[in-house]
Tab-separated table of N, CA and C in Angstrom:
chain	number	residue	atom	x	y	z
A	257	MET	N	11.762	12.619	-12.932
A	257	MET	CA	10.927	12.628	-14.126
A	257	MET	C	10.670	11.188	-14.550
A	258	SER	N	9.432	10.873	-14.746
A	258	SER	CA	9.037	9.532	-15.165
A	258	SER	C	9.585	9.225	-16.558
A	259	LEU	N	9.851	7.960	-16.812
A	259	LEU	CA	10.338	7.539	-18.127
A	259	LEU	C	9.248	7.583	-19.194
A	260	ILE	N	7.991	7.655	-18.771
A	260	ILE	CA	6.908	7.794	-19.739
A	260	ILE	C	6.134	9.073	-19.430
A	261	LYS	N	5.497	9.598	-20.458
A	261	LYS	CA	4.803	10.883	-20.336
A	261	LYS	C	3.528	10.714	-19.516
A	262	THR	N	3.386	11.579	-18.531
A	262	THR	CA	2.157	11.640	-17.744
A	262	THR	C	1.409	12.918	-18.136
A	263	THR	N	0.142	12.934	-17.820
A	263	THR	CA	-0.692	14.080	-18.177
A	263	THR	C	-0.747	15.068	-17.015
A	264	PRO	N	-0.300	16.299	-17.244
A	264	PRO	CA	-0.433	17.308	-16.188
A	264	PRO	C	-1.921	17.539	-15.884
A	265	PRO	N	-2.258	17.864	-14.652
A	265	PRO	CA	-3.667	18.050	-14.287
A	265	PRO	C	-4.414	19.036	-15.189
A	266	GLU	N	-3.752	20.105	-15.573
A	266	GLU	CA	-4.428	21.127	-16.394
A	266	GLU	C	-4.724	20.636	-17.816
A	267	GLN	N	-4.125	19.509	-18.226
A	267	GLN	CA	-4.381	18.962	-19.558
A	267	GLN	C	-5.279	17.716	-19.520
A	268	ALA	N	-5.642	17.275	-18.327
A	268	ALA	CA	-6.471	16.067	-18.197
A	268	ALA	C	-7.882	16.341	-18.705
A	269	GLU	N	-8.441	15.326	-19.358
A	269	GLU	CA	-9.801	15.431	-19.888
A	269	GLU	C	-10.580	14.168	-19.543
A	270	GLY	N	-11.905	14.282	-19.595
A	270	GLY	CA	-12.775	13.122	-19.432
A	270	GLY	C	-12.570	12.407	-18.112
A	271	LYS	N	-12.497	11.080	-18.189
A	271	LYS	CA	-12.369	10.237	-16.999
A	271	LYS	C	-11.119	10.586	-16.199
A	272	LEU	N	-10.010	10.862	-16.887
A	272	LEU	CA	-8.775	11.195	-16.176
A	272	LEU	C	-8.955	12.485	-15.382
A	273	ALA	N	-9.625	13.466	-15.940
A	273	ALA	CA	-9.864	14.720	-15.209
A	273	ALA	C	-10.707	14.449	-13.968
A	274	GLU	N	-11.698	13.574	-14.083
A	274	GLU	CA	-12.529	13.212	-12.927
A	274	GLU	C	-11.692	12.521	-11.845
A	275	LEU	N	-10.828	11.610	-12.258
A	275	LEU	CA	-9.986	10.890	-11.304
A	275	LEU	C	-8.992	11.835	-10.633
A	276	TYR	N	-8.414	12.730	-11.404
A	276	TYR	CA	-7.508	13.729	-10.827
A	276	TYR	C	-8.249	14.585	-9.804
A	277	ALA	N	-9.485	14.985	-10.120
A	277	ALA	CA	-10.268	15.810	-9.188
A	277	ALA	C	-10.514	15.058	-7.887
A	278	SER	N	-10.789	13.758	-7.986
A	278	SER	CA	-10.975	12.937	-6.776
A	278	SER	C	-9.692	12.883	-5.961
A	279	ALA	N	-8.566	12.709	-6.644
A	279	ALA	CA	-7.278	12.646	-5.951
A	279	ALA	C	-6.969	13.972	-5.283
A	280	GLU	N	-7.229	15.056	-5.976
A	280	GLU	CA	-6.945	16.367	-5.399
A	280	GLU	C	-7.830	16.629	-4.177
A	281	GLN	N	-9.078	16.193	-4.241
A	281	GLN	CA	-9.972	16.362	-3.100
A	281	GLN	C	-9.463	15.550	-1.906
A	282	PHE	N	-8.962	14.338	-2.166
A	282	PHE	CA	-8.497	13.460	-1.093
A	282	PHE	C	-7.143	13.906	-0.534
A	283	PHE	N	-6.175	14.167	-1.421
A	283	PHE	CA	-4.803	14.469	-1.001
A	283	PHE	C	-4.518	15.958	-0.860
A	284	GLY	N	-5.289	16.786	-1.543
A	284	GLY	CA	-5.007	18.211	-1.576
A	284	GLY	C	-4.105	18.593	-2.737
A	285	PHE	N	-3.656	17.604	-3.506
A	285	PHE	CA	-2.820	17.798	-4.692
A	285	PHE	C	-2.881	16.512	-5.504
A	286	ILE	N	-2.251	16.502	-6.669
A	286	ILE	CA	-2.217	15.297	-7.500
A	286	ILE	C	-0.839	14.655	-7.315
A	287	PRO	N	-0.753	13.588	-6.498
A	287	PRO	CA	0.552	12.954	-6.275
A	287	PRO	C	1.119	12.324	-7.557
A	288	ASN	N	2.416	12.164	-7.568
A	288	ASN	CA	3.076	11.574	-8.730
A	288	ASN	C	2.608	10.149	-9.017
A	289	ASN	N	2.247	9.403	-7.973
A	289	ASN	CA	1.765	8.048	-8.236
A	289	ASN	C	0.437	8.079	-8.990
A	290	VAL	N	-0.413	9.039	-8.690
A	290	VAL	CA	-1.686	9.181	-9.411
A	290	VAL	C	-1.416	9.579	-10.856
A	291	ARG	N	-0.490	10.483	-11.057
A	291	ARG	CA	-0.146	10.902	-12.428
A	291	ARG	C	0.381	9.720	-13.242
A	292	LEU	N	1.243	8.915	-12.625
A	292	LEU	CA	1.782	7.776	-13.366
A	292	LEU	C	0.689	6.758	-13.679
A	293	LEU	N	-0.101	6.391	-12.691
A	293	LEU	CA	-1.178	5.432	-12.946
A	293	LEU	C	-2.206	6.006	-13.914
A	294	GLY	N	-2.298	7.327	-13.982
A	294	GLY	CA	-3.218	7.978	-14.904
A	294	GLY	C	-2.846	7.807	-16.364
A	295	VAL	N	-1.659	7.286	-16.643
A	295	VAL	CA	-1.303	6.953	-18.021
A	295	VAL	C	-2.352	5.991	-18.582
A	296	SER	N	-2.917	5.175	-17.698
A	296	SER	CA	-4.020	4.282	-18.051
A	296	SER	C	-5.178	4.581	-17.096
A	297	PRO	N	-6.103	5.456	-17.509
A	297	PRO	CA	-7.191	5.829	-16.603
A	297	PRO	C	-7.970	4.627	-16.045
A	298	THR	N	-8.089	3.572	-16.798
A	298	THR	CA	-8.787	2.384	-16.297
A	298	THR	C	-8.029	1.769	-15.125
A	299	ILE	N	-6.707	1.724	-15.213
A	299	ILE	CA	-5.889	1.193	-14.110
A	299	ILE	C	-6.001	2.119	-12.904
A	300	LEU	N	-5.946	3.421	-13.118
A	300	LEU	CA	-6.084	4.375	-12.014
A	300	LEU	C	-7.452	4.231	-11.359
A	301	ASP	N	-8.490	4.104	-12.148
A	301	ASP	CA	-9.836	3.920	-11.616
A	301	ASP	C	-9.910	2.638	-10.793
A	302	ASN	N	-9.287	1.572	-11.287
A	302	ASN	CA	-9.242	0.311	-10.543
A	302	ASN	C	-8.508	0.503	-9.224
A	303	GLN	N	-7.409	1.238	-9.240
A	303	GLN	CA	-6.647	1.504	-8.015
A	303	GLN	C	-7.504	2.261	-7.008
A	304	PHE	N	-8.239	3.261	-7.478
A	304	PHE	CA	-9.115	4.014	-6.583
A	304	PHE	C	-10.195	3.109	-5.992
A	305	SER	N	-10.732	2.204	-6.798
A	305	SER	CA	-11.743	1.264	-6.288
A	305	SER	C	-11.166	0.382	-5.198
A	306	MET	N	-9.934	-0.080	-5.387
A	306	MET	CA	-9.285	-0.915	-4.371
A	306	MET	C	-9.027	-0.101	-3.102
A	307	VAL	N	-8.606	1.136	-3.258
A	307	VAL	CA	-8.372	1.994	-2.094
A	307	VAL	C	-9.676	2.167	-1.317
A	308	GLU	N	-10.762	2.415	-2.017
A	308	GLU	CA	-12.064	2.565	-1.351
A	308	GLU	C	-12.434	1.283	-0.601
A	309	TYR	N	-12.209	0.143	-1.230
A	309	TYR	CA	-12.528	-1.132	-0.586
A	309	TYR	C	-11.761	-1.275	0.733
A	310	TYR	N	-10.458	-1.050	0.678
A	310	TYR	CA	-9.639	-1.234	1.875
A	310	TYR	C	-9.899	-0.159	2.927
A	311	MET	N	-10.234	1.059	2.510
A	311	MET	CA	-10.516	2.117	3.487
A	311	MET	C	-11.750	1.800	4.323
A	312	SER	N	-12.639	1.010	3.766
A	312	SER	CA	-13.853	0.667	4.508
A	312	SER	C	-13.837	-0.776	4.999
A	313	HIS	N	-12.666	-1.409	4.981
A	313	HIS	CA	-12.570	-2.808	5.416
A	313	HIS	C	-12.979	-2.917	6.882
A	314	LYS	N	-13.745	-3.939	7.188
A	314	LYS	CA	-14.285	-4.090	8.545
A	314	LYS	C	-13.223	-4.449	9.576
A	315	THR	N	-12.188	-5.167	9.176
A	315	THR	CA	-11.222	-5.642	10.171
A	315	THR	C	-9.776	-5.230	9.899
A	316	LEU	N	-9.403	-5.031	8.655
A	316	LEU	CA	-8.037	-4.598	8.339
A	316	LEU	C	-8.011	-3.072	8.431
A	317	LYS	N	-7.477	-2.582	9.524
A	317	LYS	CA	-7.505	-1.150	9.807
A	317	LYS	C	-6.430	-0.391	9.010
A	318	THR	N	-6.691	0.881	8.811
A	318	THR	CA	-5.825	1.721	7.986
A	318	THR	C	-4.356	1.696	8.425
A	319	PRO	N	-4.026	1.805	9.714
A	319	PRO	CA	-2.602	1.755	10.082
A	319	PRO	C	-1.953	0.412	9.711
A	320	LEU	N	-2.657	-0.701	9.918
A	320	LEU	CA	-2.097	-2.001	9.535
A	320	LEU	C	-1.859	-2.051	8.028
A	321	LEU	N	-2.820	-1.585	7.249
A	321	LEU	CA	-2.660	-1.603	5.793
A	321	LEU	C	-1.489	-0.728	5.354
A	322	ALA	N	-1.334	0.445	5.975
A	322	ALA	CA	-0.186	1.301	5.664
A	322	ALA	C	1.117	0.609	6.069
A	323	GLY	N	1.089	-0.097	7.212
A	323	GLY	CA	2.268	-0.855	7.645
A	323	GLY	C	2.621	-1.964	6.666
A	324	ILE	N	1.606	-2.653	6.161
A	324	ILE	CA	1.844	-3.693	5.150
A	324	ILE	C	2.492	-3.069	3.919
A	325	ARG	N	1.918	-1.979	3.436
A	325	ARG	CA	2.479	-1.335	2.236
A	325	ARG	C	3.902	-0.846	2.484
A	326	MET	N	4.135	-0.244	3.649
A	326	MET	CA	5.471	0.266	3.972
A	326	MET	C	6.487	-0.866	4.009
A	327	MET	N	6.142	-1.950	4.709
A	327	MET	CA	7.100	-3.039	4.866
A	327	MET	C	7.315	-3.815	3.570
A	328	VAL	N	6.261	-4.023	2.798
A	328	VAL	CA	6.434	-4.680	1.495
A	328	VAL	C	7.326	-3.812	0.611
A	329	SER	N	7.086	-2.515	0.626
A	329	SER	CA	7.897	-1.601	-0.185
A	329	SER	C	9.342	-1.579	0.277
A	330	LYS	N	9.547	-1.623	1.583
A	330	LYS	CA	10.920	-1.685	2.112
A	330	LYS	C	11.609	-2.944	1.619
A	331	ARG	N	10.917	-4.073	1.696
A	331	ARG	CA	11.504	-5.342	1.257
A	331	ARG	C	11.762	-5.340	-0.257
A	332	CYS	N	10.928	-4.607	-1.009
A	332	CYS	CA	11.125	-4.491	-2.461
A	332	CYS	C	12.146	-3.412	-2.818
A	333	ARG	N	12.624	-2.699	-1.800
A	333	ARG	CA	13.558	-1.589	-1.991
A	333	ARG	C	12.943	-0.506	-2.894
A	334	SER	N	11.677	-0.223	-2.668
A	334	SER	CA	10.958	0.787	-3.430
A	334	SER	C	10.787	2.035	-2.562
A	335	GLU	N	11.647	2.992	-2.765
A	335	GLU	CA	11.700	4.169	-1.903
A	335	GLU	C	10.432	5.004	-1.946
A	336	TYR	N	9.816	5.149	-3.120
A	336	TYR	CA	8.627	6.003	-3.219
A	336	TYR	C	7.541	5.525	-2.263
A	337	CYS	N	7.184	4.249	-2.368
A	337	CYS	CA	6.076	3.733	-1.556
A	337	CYS	C	6.477	3.557	-0.092
A	338	GLU	N	7.714	3.192	0.157
A	338	GLU	CA	8.151	3.101	1.552
A	338	GLU	C	8.033	4.470	2.219
A	339	ASN	N	8.519	5.501	1.548
A	339	ASN	CA	8.461	6.849	2.101
A	339	ASN	C	7.013	7.330	2.236
A	340	ALA	N	6.207	7.118	1.218
A	340	ALA	CA	4.815	7.589	1.254
A	340	ALA	C	4.058	6.956	2.421
A	341	ASN	N	4.255	5.671	2.645
A	341	ASN	CA	3.532	4.995	3.716
A	341	ASN	C	4.137	5.273	5.090
A	342	THR	N	5.427	5.537	5.142
A	342	THR	CA	6.048	5.998	6.383
A	342	THR	C	5.399	7.308	6.806
A	343	GLN	N	5.308	8.241	5.862
A	343	GLN	CA	4.708	9.545	6.157
A	343	GLN	C	3.232	9.402	6.518
A	344	MET	N	2.541	8.477	5.870
A	344	MET	CA	1.137	8.257	6.168
A	344	MET	C	0.955	7.793	7.610
A	345	LEU	N	1.793	6.842	8.054
A	345	LEU	CA	1.700	6.362	9.432
A	345	LEU	C	1.985	7.492	10.426
A	346	ILE	N	2.969	8.308	10.113
A	346	ILE	CA	3.299	9.424	10.995
A	346	ILE	C	2.128	10.410	11.056
A	347	ARG	N	1.500	10.696	9.908
A	347	ARG	CA	0.331	11.591	9.900
A	347	ARG	C	-0.842	10.977	10.661
A	348	MET	N	-0.884	9.648	10.767
A	348	MET	CA	-1.949	8.986	11.539
A	348	MET	C	-1.673	9.063	13.042
A	349	GLY	N	-0.525	9.593	13.405
A	349	GLY	CA	-0.209	9.751	14.817
A	349	GLY	C	0.758	8.733	15.378
A	350	VAL	N	1.302	7.867	14.530
A	350	VAL	CA	2.296	6.901	14.995
A	350	VAL	C	3.634	7.643	15.118
A	351	PRO	N	4.245	7.649	16.288
A	351	PRO	CA	5.529	8.349	16.446
A	351	PRO	C	6.579	7.818	15.469
A	352	LYS	N	7.374	8.744	14.946
A	352	LYS	CA	8.385	8.396	13.946
A	352	LYS	C	9.313	7.285	14.450
A	353	GLU	N	9.683	7.334	15.724
A	353	GLU	CA	10.603	6.313	16.240
A	353	GLU	C	9.955	4.923	16.243
A	354	LYS	N	8.635	4.858	16.416
A	354	LYS	CA	7.944	3.562	16.360
A	354	LYS	C	7.853	3.056	14.921
A	355	VAL	N	7.684	3.971	13.984
A	355	VAL	CA	7.671	3.586	12.567
A	355	VAL	C	9.046	3.043	12.180
A	356	GLU	N	10.087	3.737	12.598
A	356	GLU	CA	11.451	3.294	12.275
A	356	GLU	C	11.769	1.954	12.945
A	357	ALA	N	11.290	1.756	14.164
A	357	ALA	CA	11.488	0.470	14.851
A	357	ALA	C	10.806	-0.648	14.084
A	358	CYS	N	9.619	-0.389	13.566
A	358	CYS	CA	8.898	-1.376	12.764
A	358	CYS	C	9.682	-1.715	11.501
A	359	LYS	N	10.258	-0.699	10.874
A	359	LYS	CA	11.024	-0.932	9.646
A	359	LYS	C	12.254	-1.796	9.924
A	360	ALA	N	12.821	-1.657	11.117
A	360	ALA	CA	13.974	-2.476	11.497
A	360	ALA	C	13.550	-3.892	11.878
A	361	ASP	N	12.372	-4.012	12.503
A	361	ASP	CA	11.865	-5.306	12.963
A	361	ASP	C	10.338	-5.238	12.991
A	362	PRO	N	9.663	-5.881	12.036
A	362	PRO	CA	8.193	-5.798	11.975
A	362	PRO	C	7.490	-6.206	13.270
A	363	GLN	N	8.139	-6.992	14.103
A	363	GLN	CA	7.511	-7.364	15.371
A	363	GLN	C	7.507	-6.204	16.371
A	364	GLN	N	8.198	-5.118	16.018
A	364	GLN	CA	8.172	-3.909	16.844
A	364	GLN	C	7.103	-2.923	16.356
A	365	ALA	N	6.295	-3.364	15.406
A	365	ALA	CA	5.240	-2.495	14.868
A	365	ALA	C	4.291	-2.065	15.982
A	366	PRO	N	3.782	-0.861	15.893
A	366	PRO	CA	2.868	-0.346	16.927
A	366	PRO	C	1.441	-0.855	16.723
A	367	PHE	N	1.310	-2.165	16.579
A	367	PHE	CA	0.028	-2.803	16.322
A	367	PHE	C	-0.263	-3.826	17.411
A	368	SER	N	-1.501	-4.293	17.440
A	368	SER	CA	-1.872	-5.371	18.355
A	368	SER	C	-1.137	-6.654	17.950
A	369	ASP	N	-1.125	-7.629	18.838
A	369	ASP	CA	-0.440	-8.892	18.548
A	369	ASP	C	-1.011	-9.576	17.309
A	370	ASN	N	-2.330	-9.564	17.160
A	370	ASN	CA	-2.893	-10.234	15.988
A	370	ASN	C	-2.577	-9.455	14.704
A	371	GLU	N	-2.467	-8.135	14.782
A	371	GLU	CA	-2.072	-7.351	13.608
A	371	GLU	C	-0.599	-7.588	13.258
A	372	LYS	N	0.247	-7.708	14.268
A	372	LYS	CA	1.658	-8.024	14.004
A	372	LYS	C	1.774	-9.395	13.338
A	373	ALA	N	0.953	-10.334	13.791
A	373	ALA	CA	0.964	-11.666	13.186
A	373	ALA	C	0.533	-11.583	11.721
A	374	MET	N	-0.487	-10.780	11.442
A	374	MET	CA	-0.937	-10.627	10.050
A	374	MET	C	0.141	-9.971	9.207
A	375	LEU	N	0.793	-8.948	9.736
A	375	LEU	CA	1.881	-8.288	9.015
A	375	LEU	C	2.977	-9.297	8.692
A	376	GLY	N	3.381	-10.082	9.680
A	376	GLY	CA	4.415	-11.088	9.450
A	376	GLY	C	3.995	-12.112	8.411
A	377	PHE	N	2.741	-12.512	8.456
A	377	PHE	CA	2.227	-13.484	7.485
A	377	PHE	C	2.274	-12.910	6.069
A	378	VAL	N	1.829	-11.673	5.912
A	378	VAL	CA	1.838	-11.052	4.576
A	378	VAL	C	3.270	-10.948	4.058
A	379	LEU	N	4.191	-10.545	4.914
A	379	LEU	CA	5.592	-10.444	4.478
A	379	LEU	C	6.126	-11.814	4.051
A	380	LYS	N	5.788	-12.846	4.796
A	380	LYS	CA	6.198	-14.199	4.424
A	380	LYS	C	5.593	-14.578	3.073
A	381	ALA	N	4.316	-14.257	2.893
A	381	ALA	CA	3.621	-14.611	1.656
A	381	ALA	C	4.215	-13.916	0.435
A	382	VAL	N	4.548	-12.640	0.561
A	382	VAL	CA	5.073	-11.943	-0.616
A	382	VAL	C	6.540	-12.255	-0.873
A	383	GLU	N	7.272	-12.650	0.162
A	383	GLU	CA	8.694	-12.975	-0.014
A	383	GLU	C	8.915	-14.411	-0.465
A	384	ASP	N	8.127	-15.337	0.076
A	384	ASP	CA	8.317	-16.755	-0.228
A	384	ASP	C	6.980	-17.489	-0.103
A	385	PRO	N	6.081	-17.259	-1.065
A	385	PRO	CA	4.728	-17.809	-0.928
A	385	PRO	C	4.683	-19.324	-0.773
A	386	LYS	N	5.635	-20.019	-1.330
A	386	LYS	CA	5.632	-21.482	-1.223
A	386	LYS	C	5.947	-21.959	0.188
A	387	SER	N	6.476	-21.071	1.019
A	387	SER	CA	6.804	-21.462	2.389
A	387	SER	C	5.601	-21.367	3.333
A	388	VAL	N	4.515	-20.749	2.892
A	388	VAL	CA	3.323	-20.610	3.729
A	388	VAL	C	2.685	-21.984	3.936
A	389	THR	N	2.316	-22.261	5.185
A	389	THR	CA	1.741	-23.559	5.524
A	389	THR	C	0.312	-23.407	6.059
A	390	ALA	N	-0.376	-24.523	6.121
A	390	ALA	CA	-1.716	-24.554	6.714
A	390	ALA	C	-1.653	-24.094	8.167
A	391	GLN	N	-0.574	-24.416	8.855
A	391	GLN	CA	-0.413	-23.993	10.249
A	391	GLN	C	-0.311	-22.472	10.358
A	392	ASP	N	0.333	-21.837	9.377
A	392	ASP	CA	0.424	-20.378	9.372
A	392	ASP	C	-0.976	-19.758	9.291
A	393	VAL	N	-1.780	-20.305	8.397
A	393	VAL	CA	-3.142	-19.797	8.220
A	393	VAL	C	-3.967	-20.076	9.469
A	394	GLU	N	-3.844	-21.270	9.998
A	394	GLU	CA	-4.611	-21.644	11.189
A	394	GLU	C	-4.247	-20.767	12.381
A	395	ALA	N	-2.972	-20.407	12.507
A	395	ALA	CA	-2.547	-19.538	13.609
A	395	ALA	C	-3.260	-18.191	13.532
A	396	LEU	N	-3.413	-17.660	12.329
A	396	LEU	CA	-4.133	-16.393	12.175
A	396	LEU	C	-5.606	-16.560	12.519
A	397	LYS	N	-6.184	-17.672	12.130
A	397	LYS	CA	-7.597	-17.912	12.438
A	397	LYS	C	-7.821	-18.008	13.942
A	398	THR	N	-6.880	-18.607	14.664
A	398	THR	CA	-7.045	-18.699	16.120
A	398	THR	C	-6.954	-17.320	16.781
A	399	MET	N	-6.387	-16.351	16.063
A	399	MET	CA	-6.306	-14.977	16.571
A	399	MET	C	-7.539	-14.159	16.189
A	400	GLY	N	-8.472	-14.784	15.479
A	400	GLY	CA	-9.705	-14.098	15.132
A	400	GLY	C	-9.820	-13.630	13.694
A	401	TRP	N	-8.792	-13.841	12.894
A	401	TRP	CA	-8.860	-13.443	11.492
A	401	TRP	C	-9.696	-14.450	10.712
A	402	THR	N	-10.436	-13.975	9.736
A	402	THR	CA	-11.233	-14.850	8.873
A	402	THR	C	-10.453	-15.172	7.600
A	403	ASP	N	-10.968	-16.139	6.855
A	403	ASP	CA	-10.350	-16.448	5.557
A	403	ASP	C	-10.307	-15.202	4.673
A	404	GLN	N	-11.397	-14.430	4.665
A	404	GLN	CA	-11.425	-13.231	3.833
A	404	GLN	C	-10.398	-12.211	4.302
A	405	ASP	N	-10.255	-12.032	5.619
A	405	ASP	CA	-9.241	-11.107	6.139
A	405	ASP	C	-7.850	-11.502	5.657
A	406	ILE	N	-7.558	-12.790	5.782
A	406	ILE	CA	-6.233	-13.305	5.412
A	406	ILE	C	-6.001	-13.117	3.917
A	407	PHE	N	-7.009	-13.482	3.132
A	407	PHE	CA	-6.903	-13.314	1.683
A	407	PHE	C	-6.716	-11.842	1.318
A	408	ASP	N	-7.558	-10.971	1.885
A	408	ASP	CA	-7.480	-9.543	1.563
A	408	ASP	C	-6.134	-8.942	1.946
A	409	ALA	N	-5.590	-9.345	3.072
A	409	ALA	CA	-4.286	-8.820	3.496
A	409	ALA	C	-3.183	-9.250	2.537
A	410	VAL	N	-3.200	-10.522	2.139
A	410	VAL	CA	-2.184	-10.998	1.188
A	410	VAL	C	-2.383	-10.336	-0.176
A	411	ALA	N	-3.633	-10.184	-0.607
A	411	ALA	CA	-3.897	-9.502	-1.879
A	411	ALA	C	-3.375	-8.070	-1.836
A	412	HIS	N	-3.541	-7.413	-0.701
A	412	HIS	CA	-3.053	-6.042	-0.537
A	412	HIS	C	-1.526	-5.999	-0.659
A	413	GLY	N	-0.854	-6.918	0.032
A	413	GLY	CA	0.601	-6.977	-0.053
A	413	GLY	C	1.082	-7.321	-1.453
A	414	ALA	N	0.407	-8.268	-2.101
A	414	ALA	CA	0.807	-8.678	-3.454
A	414	ALA	C	0.613	-7.532	-4.448
A	415	ARG	N	-0.490	-6.804	-4.306
A	415	ARG	CA	-0.709	-5.638	-5.182
A	415	ARG	C	0.387	-4.597	-4.969
A	416	MET	N	0.868	-4.486	-3.717
A	416	MET	CA	1.922	-3.520	-3.432
A	416	MET	C	3.206	-3.905	-4.150
A	417	VAL	N	3.498	-5.199	-4.234
A	417	VAL	CA	4.675	-5.638	-4.985
A	417	VAL	C	4.552	-5.172	-6.433
A	418	GLY	N	3.392	-5.409	-7.034
A	418	GLY	CA	3.180	-4.992	-8.419
A	418	GLY	C	3.265	-3.487	-8.591
A	419	THR	N	2.691	-2.760	-7.662
A	419	THR	CA	2.740	-1.298	-7.712
A	419	THR	C	4.177	-0.813	-7.614
A	420	ASN	N	4.952	-1.421	-6.718
A	420	ASN	CA	6.367	-1.047	-6.601
A	420	ASN	C	7.101	-1.277	-7.909
A	421	ILE	N	6.824	-2.379	-8.565
A	421	ILE	CA	7.471	-2.671	-9.849
A	421	ILE	C	7.146	-1.582	-10.863
A	422	ILE	N	5.880	-1.203	-10.934
A	422	ILE	CA	5.473	-0.155	-11.880
A	422	ILE	C	6.184	1.157	-11.556
A	423	PHE	N	6.133	1.579	-10.303
A	423	PHE	CA	6.721	2.859	-9.933
A	423	PHE	C	8.237	2.867	-10.137
A	424	ASP	N	8.893	1.773	-9.793
A	424	ASP	CA	10.341	1.719	-9.946
A	424	ASP	C	10.757	1.591	-11.413
A	425	THR	N	9.982	0.874	-12.206
A	425	THR	CA	10.285	0.741	-13.634
A	425	THR	C	10.283	2.101	-14.320
A	426	PHE	N	9.275	2.905	-13.993
A	426	PHE	CA	9.118	4.180	-14.696
A	426	PHE	C	9.712	5.362	-13.942
A	427	LYS	N	10.458	5.054	-12.863
A	427	LYS	CA	11.262	6.056	-12.137
A	427	LYS	C	10.418	7.221	-11.611
A	428	ILE	N	9.388	6.884	-10.869
A	428	ILE	CA	8.519	7.900	-10.289
A	428	ILE	C	9.316	8.769	-9.313
A	429	ASP	N	9.070	10.067	-9.383
A	429	ASP	CA	9.724	11.007	-8.463
A	429	ASP	C	8.943	11.099	-7.173
A	430	ARG	N	9.644	11.322	-6.069
A	430	ARG	CA	8.975	11.569	-4.798
A	430	ARG	C	8.173	12.856	-4.892
A	431	ASP	N	7.097	12.898	-4.131
A	431	ASP	CA	6.283	14.117	-4.089
A	431	ASP	C	6.950	15.134	-3.175
């Protein structure tokens, strides 16, 4: 049970009811993370906009983004998001043993070499941003990543840190 009151779907009105309907269409139900973010419909709407942006990203593919969220959440010790993204990767067809291997060592992720490099870079950025160097960025560029790709990946990881803080602060229950 969350530490703050969330609105049950049957009591949602206006913009929140619209957002819940979108979530139900996408997920088949209203997940607890949507209910919690729905405490502020503007924040939930912003989250949905970001999800739409990343779902249609030209180069950062959905499995890599789920891997970033899973690994950032693991490093933040945020069980809700780690579990949700673990399950997402498995539903995408990544074998459970490969997901678990990635969680033990991100270089074992079932991604291409340049995606593993991006994952490692994002983890470095969210754990110790001051340690990131120009050489780190240049290494990603030599692998074909653009400045926007690099920025978007780090922004995605950084947002995940904030999301983990929100979910853990208010004690979100697993779905």
